[in-house]
Coordinates of C-alpha atoms in Angstrom, one line a residue:
M1 CA 7.4 60.2 -11.7
K2 CA 9.6 57.1 -11.2
R3 CA 6.7 55.6 -9.4
M4 CA 4.3 56.3 -12.3
S5 CA 7.1 55.0 -14.9
A6 CA 7.5 51.8 -12.8
T7 CA 4.1 50.8 -12.6
V8 CA 3.8 51.5 -16.3
E9 CA 6.6 48.9 -17.0
S10 CA 4.7 46.3 -14.2
L11 CA 1.5 46.7 -16.5
A12 CA 3.3 46.3 -19.8
A13 CA 5.8 43.3 -18.3
H14 CA 2.1 41.7 -17.0
K15 CA 0.9 41.9 -20.5
S16 CA 3.7 41.0 -22.1
G17 CA 3.7 37.5 -19.7
A18 CA 0.1 37.5 -20.5
R19 CA 0.6 37.4 -24.5
R20 CA 3.1 34.8 -24.3
K21 CA 0.9 32.7 -21.9
L22 CA -1.7 33.0 -25.0
R23 CA 1.0 31.5 -27.5
V24 CA 1.0 28.3 -26.2
P25 CA 0.6 25.1 -28.4
R26 CA -3.2 25.0 -29.5
F27 CA -3.6 21.5 -29.1
G28 CA -6.6 21.7 -27.0
L29 CA -8.1 23.4 -30.0
F30 CA -6.8 21.1 -32.5
C31 CA -8.3 17.9 -30.3
C32 CA -12.0 19.8 -30.1
S33 CA -11.8 21.0 -33.6
L34 CA -10.6 17.1 -34.6
L35 CA -14.2 16.0 -32.3
L36 CA -16.4 18.4 -33.7
A37 CA -15.3 17.2 -37.3
I38 CA -15.7 13.8 -36.8
T39 CA -19.3 14.3 -35.6
A40 CA -19.9 16.1 -38.3
E41 CA -18.6 13.8 -40.9
Y42 CA -20.1 10.9 -39.0
C43 CA -23.7 12.6 -39.5
A44 CA -22.9 13.1 -42.8
Y45 CA -22.2 9.1 -43.0
L46 CA -25.8 8.7 -41.8
N47 CA -27.4 10.5 -44.3
D48 CA -25.6 9.0 -47.3
G49 CA -27.1 5.8 -45.9
G50 CA -23.9 4.7 -44.1
D51 CA -21.4 4.3 -47.2
W52 CA -17.7 4.1 -46.2
D53 CA -15.6 5.9 -48.3
A54 CA -11.4 6.6 -47.9
R55 CA -12.3 10.2 -48.9
R56 CA -14.4 10.7 -45.7
I57 CA -10.8 11.0 -43.7
L58 CA -9.8 13.7 -46.2
H59 CA -13.3 15.6 -45.2
V60 CA -12.1 15.3 -41.3
I61 CA -9.1 16.9 -42.0
A62 CA -10.8 19.4 -43.9
L63 CA -13.3 20.1 -41.1
T64 CA -10.8 19.9 -38.3
V65 CA -8.7 22.8 -40.0
F66 CA -12.1 24.7 -40.8
F67 CA -13.0 24.9 -37.0
M68 CA -9.4 25.9 -36.0
V69 CA -9.8 28.5 -38.4
M70 CA -12.9 29.6 -37.7
T71 CA -11.9 29.9 -34.4
L72 CA -8.9 31.8 -34.6
I73 CA -11.0 34.3 -36.8
F74 CA -13.4 34.5 -33.9
E75 CA -10.5 35.1 -31.8
R76 CA -9.5 38.2 -33.7
F77 CA -13.1 39.2 -34.1
T78 CA -13.0 40.0 -30.1
D79 CA -9.9 41.3 -30.2
W80 CA -11.4 43.7 -32.6
L81 CA -14.4 44.0 -30.3
G82 CA -12.0 45.2 -27.2
R83 CA -10.3 48.0 -28.9
S84 CA -11.5 51.2 -28.1
C85 CA -13.7 53.1 -30.9
E86 CA -13.8 56.7 -29.8
Q87 CA -13.4 59.1 -32.1
T88 CA -11.8 62.5 -31.5
D89 CA -13.6 65.7 -31.4
G90 CA -12.0 67.0 -34.7
S91 CA -13.0 63.7 -36.4
N92 CA -16.6 65.0 -36.7
D93 CA -16.0 67.2 -39.3
H94 CA -15.0 64.5 -41.4
L95 CA -18.5 62.5 -41.2
G96 CA -20.3 61.6 -43.7
I97 CA -24.4 62.5 -44.0
L98 CA -25.0 58.6 -42.8
S99 CA -22.6 58.1 -40.4
R100 CA -24.1 61.7 -38.6
F101 CA -27.3 59.8 -39.2
L102 CA -26.2 56.9 -37.4
R103 CA -24.5 58.7 -34.7
L104 CA -27.8 60.4 -34.0
I105 CA -29.9 57.6 -33.4
T106 CA -27.2 55.7 -31.5
P107 CA -28.5 55.4 -28.0
D108 CA -26.0 56.1 -25.0
F109 CA -26.5 52.9 -23.0
R110 CA -24.6 54.5 -20.0
G111 CA -27.2 57.1 -20.0
G112 CA -30.4 58.2 -18.1
K113 CA -34.1 57.1 -19.0
R114 CA -34.6 58.8 -22.2
Q115 CA -31.4 56.9 -23.6
T116 CA -33.3 53.7 -22.7
V117 CA -36.4 55.1 -24.2
K118 CA -34.7 55.7 -27.0
A119 CA -32.8 52.6 -27.4
A120 CA -36.4 50.7 -27.4
G121 CA -37.5 52.6 -29.9
V122 CA -34.9 52.3 -32.3
M123 CA -35.1 48.1 -31.8
A124 CA -39.2 48.8 -32.1
V125 CA -38.6 50.4 -35.4
C126 CA -36.3 47.1 -36.7
W127 CA -38.8 44.9 -35.3
L128 CA -41.6 46.4 -37.3
P129 CA -41.6 44.7 -40.4
Y130 CA -41.7 41.1 -38.8
Y131 CA -44.3 42.7 -36.2
L132 CA -46.6 43.2 -39.3
L133 CA -45.8 39.6 -40.6
A134 CA -46.6 37.9 -37.5
L135 CA -50.0 39.8 -36.8
P136 CA -52.3 38.6 -35.5
G137 CA -49.8 36.2 -34.4
E138 CA -47.4 33.2 -35.2
I139 CA -49.3 30.5 -33.7
W140 CA -47.4 27.0 -33.3
Y141 CA -48.9 23.5 -33.1
D142 CA -48.6 23.0 -29.2
T143 CA -50.0 26.5 -29.2
V144 CA -52.9 25.2 -30.3
Q145 CA -53.6 22.3 -27.9
Q146 CA -53.1 24.5 -25.2
V147 CA -55.7 27.0 -26.2
L148 CA -58.0 23.8 -26.5
Q149 CA -57.3 23.0 -22.9
W150 CA -58.3 26.4 -21.9
K151 CA -61.7 26.0 -23.5
G152 CA -62.2 22.0 -22.2
L153 CA -62.3 20.9 -26.1
P154 CA -60.5 17.5 -26.7
N155 CA -57.2 18.0 -28.1
A156 CA -54.0 15.8 -28.8
I157 CA -53.3 15.4 -25.7
T158 CA -56.4 15.2 -23.3
N159 CA -60.0 15.2 -23.5
G160 CA -60.5 18.3 -22.5
A161 CA -58.6 18.8 -18.9
W162 CA -55.4 20.5 -18.7
S163 CA -52.0 19.0 -18.8
D164 CA -49.0 19.5 -17.5
H165 CA -47.3 18.0 -20.8
H166 CA -46.9 22.0 -21.6
P167 CA -46.3 24.4 -18.5
V168 CA -49.4 25.0 -16.9
L169 CA -48.2 28.9 -16.6
D170 CA -47.9 28.9 -20.6
T171 CA -51.0 27.6 -21.0
L172 CA -52.8 30.4 -18.4
I173 CA -50.9 32.9 -20.4
F174 CA -52.3 32.0 -24.0
G175 CA -55.9 31.3 -22.7
V176 CA -56.3 34.7 -21.1
F177 CA -55.1 36.5 -24.3
Y178 CA -57.4 34.3 -25.9
Q179 CA -60.6 35.1 -24.0
I180 CA -59.6 38.9 -23.9
G181 CA -60.0 38.6 -27.7
A182 CA -63.3 36.2 -27.1
W183 CA -64.7 38.9 -25.1
I184 CA -64.0 41.8 -27.6
G185 CA -65.5 40.0 -30.5
H186 CA -62.7 37.5 -31.7
P187 CA -60.0 35.7 -30.4
S188 CA -57.7 37.1 -33.5
V189 CA -57.6 40.8 -31.1
G190 CA -56.4 38.6 -28.0
V191 CA -53.6 37.2 -30.1
A192 CA -52.7 40.3 -31.7
L193 CA -52.9 41.9 -28.2
Y194 CA -50.5 38.9 -27.4
T195 CA -48.2 39.4 -30.3
T196 CA -47.6 42.9 -29.3
C197 CA -47.2 42.8 -25.4
V198 CA -44.5 39.6 -25.7
A199 CA -42.6 41.7 -28.9
A200 CA -42.5 44.8 -26.1
A201 CA -41.3 42.7 -23.4
A202 CA -38.5 41.0 -25.2
I203 CA -38.0 44.7 -26.6
V204 CA -37.6 45.9 -22.8
V205 CA -35.5 42.8 -21.8
F206 CA -33.0 42.8 -24.6
V207 CA -32.4 47.0 -23.7
Y208 CA -32.0 46.2 -20.7
T209 CA -29.1 43.5 -20.9
V210 CA -27.5 45.6 -23.6
R211 CA -27.2 48.4 -20.5
Y212 CA -26.0 46.0 -18.0
L213 CA -23.2 45.0 -20.6
A214 CA -22.6 48.7 -21.4
K215 CA -22.6 49.7 -17.7
H216 CA -20.0 46.7 -16.3
G217 CA -16.9 47.0 -18.2
V218 CA -18.0 45.4 -21.5
S219 CA -16.2 47.5 -24.5
K220 CA -18.7 49.9 -26.5
R221 CA -18.5 47.8 -29.9
A222 CA -19.3 44.8 -27.7
Y223 CA -22.2 46.2 -26.5
L224 CA -23.4 48.2 -29.6
G225 CA -22.8 44.9 -31.6
A226 CA -24.8 43.1 -29.1
F227 CA -28.0 45.9 -29.7
L228 CA -27.1 46.0 -33.7
F229 CA -27.6 41.8 -33.0
F230 CA -30.8 42.2 -31.4
C231 CA -32.3 44.8 -33.7
L232 CA -31.3 43.2 -37.2
F233 CA -30.9 39.7 -36.9
P234 CA -34.2 38.6 -38.2
F235 CA -34.7 35.2 -36.2
I236 CA -34.6 37.3 -33.1
P237 CA -37.7 39.5 -33.7
I238 CA -39.5 35.9 -35.3
F239 CA -38.8 33.9 -32.5
S240 CA -39.5 36.3 -29.6
M241 CA -43.0 37.4 -30.8
A242 CA -44.3 33.8 -31.5
M243 CA -47.2 32.3 -29.9
V244 CA -45.6 29.7 -28.5
K245 CA -44.3 28.7 -24.8
D246 CA -40.4 29.2 -25.6
A247 CA -41.4 32.9 -26.5
V248 CA -42.8 33.4 -22.6
F249 CA -39.6 31.4 -21.1
L250 CA -37.1 34.1 -23.2
P251 CA -37.4 37.2 -21.4
L252 CA -38.1 35.5 -18.3
F253 CA -34.4 33.5 -19.1
M254 CA -32.6 36.7 -20.2
L255 CA -33.4 38.5 -17.1
F256 CA -32.4 35.9 -15.1
S257 CA -29.1 35.2 -16.8
V258 CA -28.3 38.9 -16.2
Q259 CA -29.2 38.4 -12.5
C260 CA -26.7 35.3 -12.6
M261 CA -24.2 37.5 -14.1
E262 CA -24.5 40.1 -11.6
V263 CA -24.0 37.9 -8.8
A264 CA -20.7 36.4 -10.6
R265 CA -19.4 40.0 -11.3
T266 CA -20.2 40.9 -7.4
K267 CA -18.6 37.4 -6.1
G268 CA -22.2 37.4 -4.4
A269 CA -22.1 40.5 -2.6
C270 CA -25.4 41.6 -4.5
L271 CA -27.2 39.0 -2.7
K272 CA -26.7 41.1 0.7
N273 CA -29.4 43.6 -0.5
R274 CA -33.3 41.6 -0.1
R275 CA -34.5 42.9 -3.0
T276 CA -32.1 41.7 -5.4
L277 CA -32.4 38.2 -3.4
T278 CA -35.7 38.3 -3.9
V279 CA -36.0 39.0 -7.5
L280 CA -33.0 36.5 -8.6
I281 CA -35.8 33.9 -6.5
V282 CA -38.8 35.4 -8.5
L283 CA -37.4 35.1 -11.5
A284 CA -35.8 31.4 -11.0
I285 CA -39.2 30.2 -10.3
L286 CA -40.7 32.0 -13.3
V287 CA -37.9 30.3 -15.5
S288 CA -38.7 27.1 -13.9
L289 CA -42.4 27.3 -14.7
T290 CA -42.5 28.4 -18.0
K291 CA -40.3 26.0 -19.5
K292 CA -40.1 21.9 -18.8
T293 CA -36.3 22.0 -18.2
G294 CA -36.2 25.4 -16.8
V295 CA -35.8 24.4 -13.4
Y296 CA -32.7 22.0 -14.4
S297 CA -31.3 25.1 -15.6
V298 CA -31.8 27.2 -12.4
V299 CA -30.5 24.2 -10.2
L300 CA -27.5 23.9 -12.8
A301 CA -27.0 27.7 -12.6
C302 CA -26.7 27.8 -8.9
I303 CA -24.4 25.4 -8.6
L304 CA -22.3 26.5 -10.8
L305 CA -22.3 30.3 -9.3
A306 CA -21.8 28.9 -5.6
F307 CA -18.4 28.0 -6.9
V308 CA -17.6 31.6 -8.0
V309 CA -19.3 33.6 -5.1
A310 CA -17.4 34.6 -1.7
G311 CA -18.8 33.6 1.6
N312 CA -21.1 30.6 2.6
R313 CA -23.7 32.8 3.1
A314 CA -23.5 33.5 -0.7
R315 CA -24.0 30.1 -1.2
V316 CA -26.6 29.3 0.8
K317 CA -28.7 31.6 -0.7
L318 CA -27.9 30.4 -4.0
L319 CA -28.7 26.9 -3.0
G320 CA -31.7 28.3 -1.0
T321 CA -32.7 29.8 -4.7
A322 CA -32.6 26.2 -6.3
T323 CA -34.4 24.9 -3.7
A324 CA -37.4 27.1 -3.8
S325 CA -37.7 26.3 -8.0
G326 CA -37.2 22.6 -7.1
L327 CA -40.0 22.6 -4.2
V328 CA -42.5 24.7 -6.6
I329 CA -42.1 22.0 -9.5
F330 CA -41.7 19.0 -7.6
V331 CA -43.8 19.4 -4.9
A332 CA -46.5 22.6 -4.8
L333 CA -47.4 21.8 -8.4
P334 CA -47.9 18.0 -8.3
L335 CA -49.1 17.8 -4.6
V336 CA -51.1 20.8 -4.2
L337 CA -52.1 22.7 -7.5
F338 CA -52.9 19.9 -9.6
P339 CA -55.1 17.7 -7.8
A340 CA -56.6 21.3 -6.8
C341 CA -57.2 22.1 -10.2
H342 CA -57.8 18.4 -11.7
I343 CA -54.5 19.0 -13.9
I344 CA -53.3 15.9 -15.5
P345 CA -50.0 15.7 -14.3
G346 CA -46.8 15.5 -17.2
G347 CA -45.3 11.9 -18.0
K348 CA -41.7 10.9 -17.4
Q349 CA -41.7 9.9 -21.4
E350 CA -40.1 13.7 -22.5
M351 CA -37.5 12.6 -19.8
I352 CA -36.6 9.1 -21.3
A353 CA -37.3 10.6 -25.1
I354 CA -33.9 9.6 -26.5
P355 CA -33.9 5.8 -25.1
L356 CA -37.2 5.3 -26.2
Q357 CA -36.2 6.6 -29.8
Q358 CA -32.8 4.6 -29.4
S359 CA -35.2 1.3 -28.6
A360 CA -37.4 1.6 -31.2
L361 CA -34.7 2.0 -33.7
L362 CA -33.8 -1.2 -31.8
L363 CA -37.0 -2.6 -32.4
R364 CA -37.1 -2.1 -35.8
E365 CA -33.8 -3.4 -36.8
H366 CA -33.1 -5.8 -34.2
G367 CA -36.7 -7.0 -32.7
D368 CA -35.8 -11.0 -34.0
E369 CA -32.8 -11.1 -31.9
L370 CA -34.0 -10.0 -28.8
P371 CA -35.6 -12.3 -26.0
K372 CA -39.2 -12.5 -25.6
A373 CA -39.2 -10.5 -22.2
E374 CA -37.2 -7.8 -23.2
K375 CA -39.4 -7.1 -26.8
D376 CA -42.4 -7.4 -24.5
V377 CA -41.1 -4.6 -22.2
L378 CA -39.8 -2.3 -24.9
T379 CA -43.6 -2.6 -27.1
G380 CA -45.3 -2.2 -23.6
I381 CA -43.6 0.9 -22.8
L382 CA -43.3 2.7 -26.7
E383 CA -46.0 4.1 -28.4
P384 CA -48.3 1.2 -30.7
D385 CA -46.2 0.4 -33.6
A386 CA -43.2 2.5 -32.6
A387 CA -40.5 0.6 -34.6
D388 CA -43.2 0.8 -38.0
N389 CA -43.6 4.3 -37.4
Y390 CA -40.0 5.0 -36.6
E391 CA -39.0 8.4 -37.4
W392 CA -35.1 9.3 -37.5
W393 CA -36.1 13.3 -37.0
A394 CA -38.5 13.4 -34.0
V395 CA -39.3 11.3 -31.2
D396 CA -42.7 11.7 -30.8
K397 CA -43.5 8.6 -32.5
A398 CA -41.8 6.7 -29.8
K399 CA -42.5 8.3 -27.0
G400 CA -46.0 9.7 -27.3
T401 CA -47.9 12.4 -25.3
H402 CA -49.6 10.2 -22.5
W403 CA -48.1 8.4 -19.3
T404 CA -50.1 5.2 -18.4
E405 CA -50.2 2.9 -15.2
Q406 CA -48.4 0.6 -17.6
R407 CA -45.5 2.6 -18.6
A408 CA -44.7 3.5 -15.1
R409 CA -44.7 -0.1 -14.0
L410 CA -42.2 -1.0 -16.8
L411 CA -40.1 2.1 -16.4
H412 CA -37.0 0.5 -14.2
P413 CA -37.1 -2.9 -16.6
F414 CA -37.1 -0.6 -19.5
L415 CA -34.1 1.0 -18.3
R416 CA -32.5 -2.0 -17.5
I417 CA -32.9 -3.2 -20.8
W418 CA -32.2 -0.1 -22.5
A419 CA -28.5 -0.1 -20.3
K420 CA -28.1 -3.6 -21.1
N421 CA -28.3 -3.5 -25.4
A422 CA -26.4 -0.1 -25.6
V423 CA -23.4 -2.5 -24.9
K424 CA -24.6 -5.0 -27.1
Y425 CA -25.7 -2.7 -29.8
P426 CA -23.7 1.0 -29.9
E427 CA -24.0 1.5 -33.1
T428 CA -27.8 1.5 -33.3
Y429 CA -28.1 3.4 -30.6
A430 CA -25.5 6.0 -31.9
R431 CA -27.1 6.2 -35.0
A432 CA -30.7 7.1 -33.4
Y433 CA -29.0 9.7 -31.1
F434 CA -27.0 11.3 -33.8
L435 CA -29.6 11.3 -36.8
L436 CA -32.0 12.8 -34.1
E437 CA -30.0 15.6 -32.8
Q438 CA -27.3 16.0 -36.2
G439 CA -28.5 19.6 -36.6
W440 CA -26.6 20.6 -33.5
V441 CA -23.3 19.2 -35.3
A442 CA -23.9 18.4 -38.8
L443 CA -22.7 21.0 -41.6
P444 CA -25.4 22.0 -43.9
N445 CA -26.3 19.9 -46.6
A446 CA -28.7 18.8 -49.7
I447 CA -30.1 16.3 -47.7
V448 CA -31.3 18.1 -44.7
N449 CA -31.8 21.6 -44.1
E450 CA -30.2 21.8 -40.6
N451 CA -30.4 25.8 -41.4
L452 CA -32.1 28.6 -39.2
Q453 CA -35.6 29.0 -40.9
S454 CA -38.3 32.0 -41.0
N455 CA -41.5 29.5 -40.4
Y456 CA -44.0 31.5 -41.8
L457 CA -45.8 29.1 -43.7
Y458 CA -45.5 26.3 -41.3
M459 CA -47.8 28.6 -38.9
R460 CA -49.9 29.8 -41.4
T461 CA -51.2 26.5 -43.5
A462 CA -54.6 25.6 -43.8
P463 CA -56.9 25.5 -40.9
S464 CA -56.6 21.9 -39.7
P465 CA -59.7 20.8 -37.6
N466 CA -57.8 21.6 -34.4
I467 CA -57.1 25.4 -35.8
V468 CA -61.1 25.7 -36.6
T469 CA -62.5 24.2 -33.3
S470 CA -60.1 26.7 -31.6
D471 CA -61.4 29.6 -33.2
L472 CA -57.9 30.9 -33.5
P473 CA -56.7 32.9 -36.6
H474 CA -55.2 31.3 -39.8
S475 CA -54.0 33.1 -42.9
K476 CA -55.0 31.9 -46.3
H477 CA -51.9 33.7 -47.8
T478 CA -49.7 30.7 -48.3
R479 CA -48.3 32.2 -51.2
L480 CA -46.9 35.6 -49.7
Y481 CA -45.1 33.3 -46.6
G482 CA -44.4 30.5 -48.5
G483 CA -42.5 33.1 -50.6
I484 CA -40.7 34.4 -47.6
D485 CA -39.6 30.7 -46.0
Q486 CA -38.4 30.0 -49.4
Y487 CA -36.3 32.9 -49.8
V488 CA -34.7 32.2 -46.1
I489 CA -33.9 28.5 -47.1
W490 CA -32.1 29.7 -50.8
L491 CA -30.2 32.5 -48.5
G492 CA -28.9 29.9 -45.7
N493 CA -27.7 27.4 -48.7
Q494 CA -25.4 30.2 -49.9
F495 CA -21.8 29.6 -49.4
F496 CA -20.8 32.6 -47.5
M497 CA -24.2 32.5 -45.7
Q498 CA -24.2 28.6 -44.5
P499 CA -21.8 28.9 -41.5
W500 CA -23.8 31.8 -40.0
L501 CA -27.3 30.4 -40.5
S502 CA -26.5 26.9 -39.6
R503 CA -28.0 25.5 -36.6
A504 CA -25.0 23.7 -35.5
F505 CA -22.9 27.2 -35.5
W506 CA -25.5 28.6 -32.7
V507 CA -25.8 25.5 -30.8
T508 CA -21.9 24.4 -30.6
W509 CA -19.7 26.1 -32.5
L510 CA -20.3 29.2 -31.0
P511 CA -20.4 28.2 -27.7
F512 CA -17.3 25.6 -28.1
M513 CA -15.3 29.0 -29.3
Q514 CA -16.4 31.3 -26.4
L515 CA -15.5 28.2 -23.5
Y516 CA -12.1 28.1 -25.6
E517 CA -11.0 31.8 -25.8
A518 CA -12.5 32.2 -22.1
I519 CA -10.3 29.4 -20.6
R520 CA -7.2 30.8 -22.6
R521 CA -8.1 34.2 -21.5
L522 CA -8.1 32.5 -17.5
R523 CA -4.7 30.7 -18.1
A524 CA -3.2 34.0 -19.5
K525 CA -4.7 35.9 -16.5
E526 CA -6.4 38.3 -18.7
L527 CA -10.0 37.3 -17.4
S528 CA -11.2 36.6 -14.2
W529 CA -13.7 34.0 -13.1
A530 CA -16.2 36.8 -11.7
Y531 CA -16.4 37.2 -15.4
A532 CA -15.8 34.0 -17.2
A533 CA -19.0 33.2 -15.2
W534 CA -21.1 35.1 -17.5
L535 CA -21.0 32.0 -19.4
I536 CA -23.0 30.4 -17.2
P537 CA -26.7 30.7 -18.8
M538 CA -24.8 28.9 -21.8
L539 CA -23.4 26.2 -20.0
V540 CA -26.8 25.3 -18.7
S541 CA -28.3 25.7 -22.0
V542 CA -26.7 23.3 -24.1
P543 CA -26.7 20.1 -22.6
F544 CA -30.3 20.2 -23.3
M545 CA -30.0 21.3 -26.5
W546 CA -28.0 17.7 -26.9
I547 CA -30.9 15.7 -25.2
S548 CA -33.6 17.6 -27.3
G549 CA -36.4 16.0 -29.2
G550 CA -35.3 17.0 -32.2
S551 CA -33.0 19.1 -34.0
V552 CA -34.0 19.2 -37.6
S553 CA -37.5 19.5 -37.5
P554 CA -39.2 22.9 -37.3
E555 CA -39.9 22.3 -33.9
G556 CA -36.2 22.2 -33.0
L557 CA -36.0 25.8 -33.9
R558 CA -37.8 26.6 -30.5
Y559 CA -35.1 24.7 -28.8
L560 CA -32.4 27.2 -30.0
M561 CA -34.1 30.0 -29.0
P562 CA -32.4 30.9 -25.9
M563 CA -28.6 30.6 -27.4
L564 CA -29.3 33.1 -29.8
D565 CA -30.3 35.4 -27.3
I566 CA -27.4 34.7 -25.0
A567 CA -24.6 34.3 -28.0
P568 CA -23.6 38.5 -27.4
I569 CA -23.0 37.6 -23.6
G570 CA -20.3 35.4 -24.6
C571 CA -18.7 37.6 -27.0
A572 CA -19.2 40.7 -25.0
L573 CA -17.5 39.2 -22.0
L574 CA -14.1 38.4 -23.6
T575 CA -13.7 42.1 -24.1
V576 CA -13.7 42.9 -20.4
D577 CA -10.7 43.2 -19.5
A578 CA -9.6 46.2 -22.3
N579 CA -11.8 48.9 -20.1
H580 CA -12.5 47.1 -16.6
S581 CA -9.0 45.2 -15.6
S582 CA -9.2 46.8 -12.3
E583 CA -12.2 44.3 -11.3
R584 CA -10.4 41.1 -12.1

């Protein structure tokens, strides 16, 4: 009895000491909030035409306080998530009809296969309205070009040949579904079949993710909250069932993320199982094949995991996984598959999109000040008339879609000139960058729509020549979809909805809050590194958001899809200690 009392006192003392450590001054929070406030206000300054006003200092102060308060609210929210929500047996007598119904339909994520099917069924019912709206499919512009390549017809990228400008595996998947529809009698049937399959795959993956969270120490409120988020947040089904390469990538990335979480949780012990290692390698390769930046995310994830696992064997296996992905993308495809199948390799313009965008603005504003040799290099590597056609919200007019021999020859001189002028014209470079990426940091404003959007109308406008040529289905009911889009835009502009429907919230603010809280818990020894490493999927996604080719355009919505899907994981890991502290 005395021994038990001593143990309880020891645990209480440990908790008390940890709480004292969590009460350290919030200097780090203040500095990060100030940085976020300055970048947000700088974007507002650019949108206002560069007009300086002393009131902007007050705006920065207000935004700093806003970010700090929002982080503290998030901290209280995660504390609430971590509390037990179990009810006593007698409490069932006081439940209302609605409460009993909710308990009836709520799956037990720690149960067997029947509960898994139940969870998938509940999510499918919640997604049904969006599925009906999407039918036969939400077809994005890039997908049209990929289907035209499948048919061997001229498109925005090639004269009919396949190109790795978009991932070849995605083109193959879209082409197969299109062909199935063509064999049946109409491509719209194939598109509808694709929508059904990708929606079903996403549902299965989301349920699997929630089950993993439920079985490995996450609080009940946290994993049920994740399930509700996947079921009810409209943009999850809207994006998950779109006919676009990112929707193919998402389920694979989520599965890869869960594998990374398991590697971190077991400190690499799970890699001793050949089946687990094989699954990790296969998923890593598929992630690399379905998104152009996928291989870099895989490599970064494996490197970060190498610092968490125990033992050199586990580290070697992780580095082997990264190497296998790199060999497939950088050796097998360009040296074997592309020549054999006459596929045009993707150009390097995608990797230097931001330098090209900055150089286009440099030519536009300071072209007369540049030496002729430098100007010739810049005009030679940029798209024709890139300076005159410069668009601050997208890089397409600067980078184009083709990588020519001339561009390849000018690449190294261009990079030297770009770096040199970064010192001479930092303000021009900063303006080009922050105007392009402002959707990830700026507050919603009346000048630029930086909120999440449904984009139904964007994908269903009157048929263009490409749509007609591809035989892909299109809708003439633009009033319906336009009305939906306008309602979503109106909703996002309401005061209490703006933060949660802002792109910046999901890409920058929420990841910052999750990382900040994880660091605080690590310092207080309330969270182990094994569980803090569950943030790795987020950490390997954010950098590529900040170098994307657009943040406020409709295309920018595709880029933030992974951030939406992995958001619940970062919240859930902060509840692990309350229910699973023995694994620290």
